[in-house]
Tab-separated table of N, CA and C in Angstrom:
chain	number	residue	atom	x	y	z
A	1	MET	N	0.312	-35.301	52.610
A	1	MET	CA	1.469	-35.430	51.759
A	1	MET	C	2.706	-35.599	52.627
A	2	PRO	N	3.578	-36.570	52.349
A	2	PRO	CA	4.768	-36.792	53.156
A	2	PRO	C	5.733	-35.620	53.080
A	3	LYS	N	6.382	-35.357	54.180
A	3	LYS	CA	7.428	-34.336	54.213
A	3	LYS	C	8.705	-34.970	53.695
A	4	LYS	N	9.385	-34.295	52.790
A	4	LYS	CA	10.579	-34.855	52.179
A	4	LYS	C	11.817	-34.150	52.696
A	5	VAL	N	12.780	-34.923	53.147
A	5	VAL	CA	14.050	-34.399	53.606
A	5	VAL	C	15.121	-35.019	52.732
A	6	THR	N	15.920	-34.186	52.119
A	6	THR	CA	16.918	-34.696	51.192
A	6	THR	C	18.310	-34.304	51.648
A	7	SER	N	19.228	-35.234	51.598
A	7	SER	CA	20.617	-34.934	51.887
A	7	SER	C	21.223	-34.280	50.660
A	8	GLN	N	21.859	-33.145	50.844
A	8	GLN	CA	22.467	-32.438	49.732
A	8	GLN	C	23.958	-32.746	49.646
A	9	ALA	N	24.390	-33.760	50.372
A	9	ALA	CA	25.811	-34.104	50.373
A	9	ALA	C	26.246	-34.563	48.994
A	10	LYS	N	27.340	-34.015	48.532
A	10	LYS	CA	27.891	-34.455	47.250
A	10	LYS	C	28.645	-35.756	47.478
A	11	SER	N	28.740	-36.550	46.439
A	11	SER	CA	29.478	-37.802	46.561
A	11	SER	C	30.932	-37.490	46.869
A	12	GLN	N	31.435	-38.154	47.886
A	12	GLN	CA	32.812	-37.962	48.303
A	12	GLN	C	33.423	-39.325	48.582
A	13	THR	N	34.709	-39.396	48.546
A	13	THR	CA	35.400	-40.630	48.866
A	13	THR	C	36.098	-40.454	50.202
A	14	THR	N	35.876	-41.399	51.119
A	14	THR	CA	36.544	-41.327	52.407
A	14	THR	C	37.954	-41.878	52.279
A	15	ALA	N	38.866	-41.301	53.038
A	15	ALA	CA	40.270	-41.692	52.934
A	15	ALA	C	40.532	-43.064	53.537
A	16	SER	N	39.766	-43.424	54.602
A	16	SER	CA	40.088	-44.645	55.325
A	16	SER	C	39.616	-45.926	54.641
A	17	ASN	N	38.438	-45.923	54.016
A	17	ASN	CA	37.945	-47.181	53.470
A	17	ASN	C	37.459	-47.055	52.018
A	18	ASN	N	37.638	-45.885	51.411
A	18	ASN	CA	37.353	-45.689	49.998
A	18	ASN	C	35.900	-46.005	49.624
A	19	GLU	N	34.944	-45.711	50.516
A	19	GLU	CA	33.529	-45.889	50.223
A	19	GLU	C	32.940	-44.550	49.802
A	20	THR	N	31.975	-44.569	48.908
A	20	THR	CA	31.362	-43.348	48.425
A	20	THR	C	30.163	-42.982	49.293
A	21	ILE	N	30.057	-41.694	49.622
A	21	ILE	CA	28.898	-41.187	50.339
A	21	ILE	C	27.884	-40.756	49.291
A	22	LYS	N	26.671	-41.278	49.398
A	22	LYS	CA	25.645	-41.012	48.395
A	22	LYS	C	24.479	-40.255	49.018
A	23	PRO	N	23.857	-39.358	48.259
A	23	PRO	CA	22.676	-38.661	48.767
A	23	PRO	C	21.535	-39.658	49.039
A	24	PHE	N	20.656	-39.302	49.965
A	24	PHE	CA	19.519	-40.163	50.274
A	24	PHE	C	18.304	-39.301	50.578
A	25	ARG	N	17.144	-39.900	50.574
A	25	ARG	CA	15.890	-39.192	50.835
A	25	ARG	C	15.137	-39.931	51.940
A	26	VAL	N	14.595	-39.174	52.862
A	26	VAL	CA	13.773	-39.728	53.933
A	26	VAL	C	12.387	-39.113	53.792
A	27	GLU	N	11.373	-39.948	53.706
A	27	GLU	CA	10.003	-39.455	53.602
A	27	GLU	C	9.225	-39.893	54.837
A	28	ILE	N	8.737	-38.905	55.572
A	28	ILE	CA	7.972	-39.161	56.788
A	28	ILE	C	6.648	-38.408	56.648
A	29	PRO	N	5.536	-39.096	56.790
A	29	PRO	CA	4.242	-38.404	56.671
A	29	PRO	C	4.128	-37.268	57.695
A	30	GLN	N	3.566	-36.141	57.271
A	30	GLN	CA	3.426	-34.981	58.150
A	30	GLN	C	2.635	-35.333	59.407
A	31	ALA	N	1.647	-36.214	59.290
A	31	ALA	CA	0.857	-36.627	60.465
A	31	ALA	C	1.742	-37.291	61.514
A	32	ASP	N	2.727	-38.068	61.073
A	32	ASP	CA	3.652	-38.709	62.019
A	32	ASP	C	4.541	-37.671	62.693
A	33	LEU	N	5.005	-36.685	61.943
A	33	LEU	CA	5.827	-35.622	62.527
A	33	LEU	C	5.019	-34.795	63.521
A	34	ASP	N	3.767	-34.507	63.181
A	34	ASP	CA	2.891	-33.765	64.090
A	34	ASP	C	2.646	-34.546	65.374
A	35	ASP	N	2.429	-35.870	65.244
A	35	ASP	CA	2.215	-36.726	66.407
A	35	ASP	C	3.449	-36.742	67.306
A	36	LEU	N	4.625	-36.868	66.703
A	36	LEU	CA	5.864	-36.859	67.474
A	36	LEU	C	6.040	-35.532	68.205
A	37	SER	N	5.779	-34.433	67.518
A	37	SER	CA	5.903	-33.116	68.134
A	37	SER	C	4.971	-32.985	69.335
A	38	LEU	N	3.749	-33.450	69.188
A	38	LEU	CA	2.780	-33.404	70.283
A	38	LEU	C	3.230	-34.264	71.460
A	39	ARG	N	3.712	-35.463	71.169
A	39	ARG	CA	4.181	-36.352	72.241
A	39	ARG	C	5.362	-35.746	72.995
A	40	LEU	N	6.304	-35.142	72.261
A	40	LEU	CA	7.454	-34.515	72.913
A	40	LEU	C	7.029	-33.311	73.750
A	41	ALA	N	6.062	-32.551	73.248
A	41	ALA	CA	5.571	-31.389	73.988
A	41	ALA	C	4.897	-31.802	75.296
A	42	HIS	N	4.316	-33.014	75.324
A	42	HIS	CA	3.611	-33.487	76.514
A	42	HIS	C	4.436	-34.439	77.377
A	43	THR	N	5.722	-34.553	77.080
A	43	THR	CA	6.582	-35.449	77.855
A	43	THR	C	6.742	-34.940	79.280
A	44	ARG	N	6.587	-35.821	80.234
A	44	ARG	CA	6.840	-35.490	81.639
A	44	ARG	C	8.218	-36.029	81.994
A	45	TRP	N	9.198	-35.142	82.064
A	45	TRP	CA	10.575	-35.546	82.337
A	45	TRP	C	10.724	-35.844	83.823
A	46	PRO	N	11.513	-36.858	84.169
A	46	PRO	CA	11.735	-37.175	85.585
A	46	PRO	C	12.614	-36.108	86.237
A	47	ASP	N	12.544	-36.058	87.563
A	47	ASP	CA	13.433	-35.155	88.285
A	47	ASP	C	14.871	-35.643	88.128
A	48	GLU	N	15.773	-34.700	88.023
A	48	GLU	CA	17.186	-35.044	87.872
A	48	GLU	C	17.786	-35.372	89.244
A	49	LEU	N	18.628	-36.374	89.277
A	49	LEU	CA	19.312	-36.719	90.522
A	49	LEU	C	20.346	-35.649	90.818
A	50	PRO	N	20.387	-35.161	92.048
A	50	PRO	CA	21.330	-34.087	92.375
A	50	PRO	C	22.784	-34.568	92.346
A	51	GLY	N	23.638	-33.762	91.735
A	51	GLY	CA	25.072	-34.001	91.780
A	51	GLY	C	25.624	-35.098	90.887
A	52	VAL	N	24.841	-35.686	89.987
A	52	VAL	CA	25.383	-36.776	89.177
A	52	VAL	C	25.894	-36.315	87.814
A	53	GLY	N	25.441	-35.153	87.350
A	53	GLY	CA	25.916	-34.642	86.067
A	53	GLY	C	25.699	-35.628	84.934
A	54	TRP	N	26.749	-35.857	84.155
A	54	TRP	CA	26.671	-36.735	82.987
A	54	TRP	C	26.860	-38.216	83.339
A	55	SER	N	27.155	-38.544	84.583
A	55	SER	CA	27.430	-39.930	84.935
A	55	SER	C	26.200	-40.828	84.849
A	56	ARG	N	25.005	-40.262	84.868
A	56	ARG	CA	23.764	-41.036	84.788
A	56	ARG	C	22.934	-40.674	83.562
A	57	GLY	N	23.584	-40.207	82.508
A	57	GLY	CA	22.857	-39.825	81.298
A	57	GLY	C	22.970	-38.349	81.020
A	58	VAL	N	22.118	-37.871	80.142
A	58	VAL	CA	22.147	-36.473	79.724
A	58	VAL	C	21.437	-35.622	80.763
A	59	PRO	N	22.089	-34.565	81.273
A	59	PRO	CA	21.416	-33.680	82.218
A	59	PRO	C	20.201	-33.007	81.577
A	60	LEU	N	19.130	-32.836	82.345
A	60	LEU	CA	17.908	-32.245	81.808
A	60	LEU	C	18.151	-30.840	81.262
A	61	ALA	N	19.036	-30.082	81.893
A	61	ALA	CA	19.314	-28.726	81.418
A	61	ALA	C	19.893	-28.745	80.005
A	62	TYR	N	20.600	-29.819	79.660
A	62	TYR	CA	21.180	-29.930	78.323
A	62	TYR	C	20.112	-30.227	77.271
A	63	LEU	N	19.073	-30.958	77.685
A	63	LEU	CA	17.990	-31.293	76.755
A	63	LEU	C	17.189	-30.063	76.446
């Protein structure tokens, strides 16, 4: 059964362009979420370059 994620945002009007924000639903099969979780758990992150901080992307400590 797909996992359902629903935005609970109420309709609002933005001041800059007068567009309405509408609720939406995202359905992702649980098997796909489980697969993603497994892949992330088994990710081999590269060694971080010393002394570069944010200049070369997101520091591993931040992830």
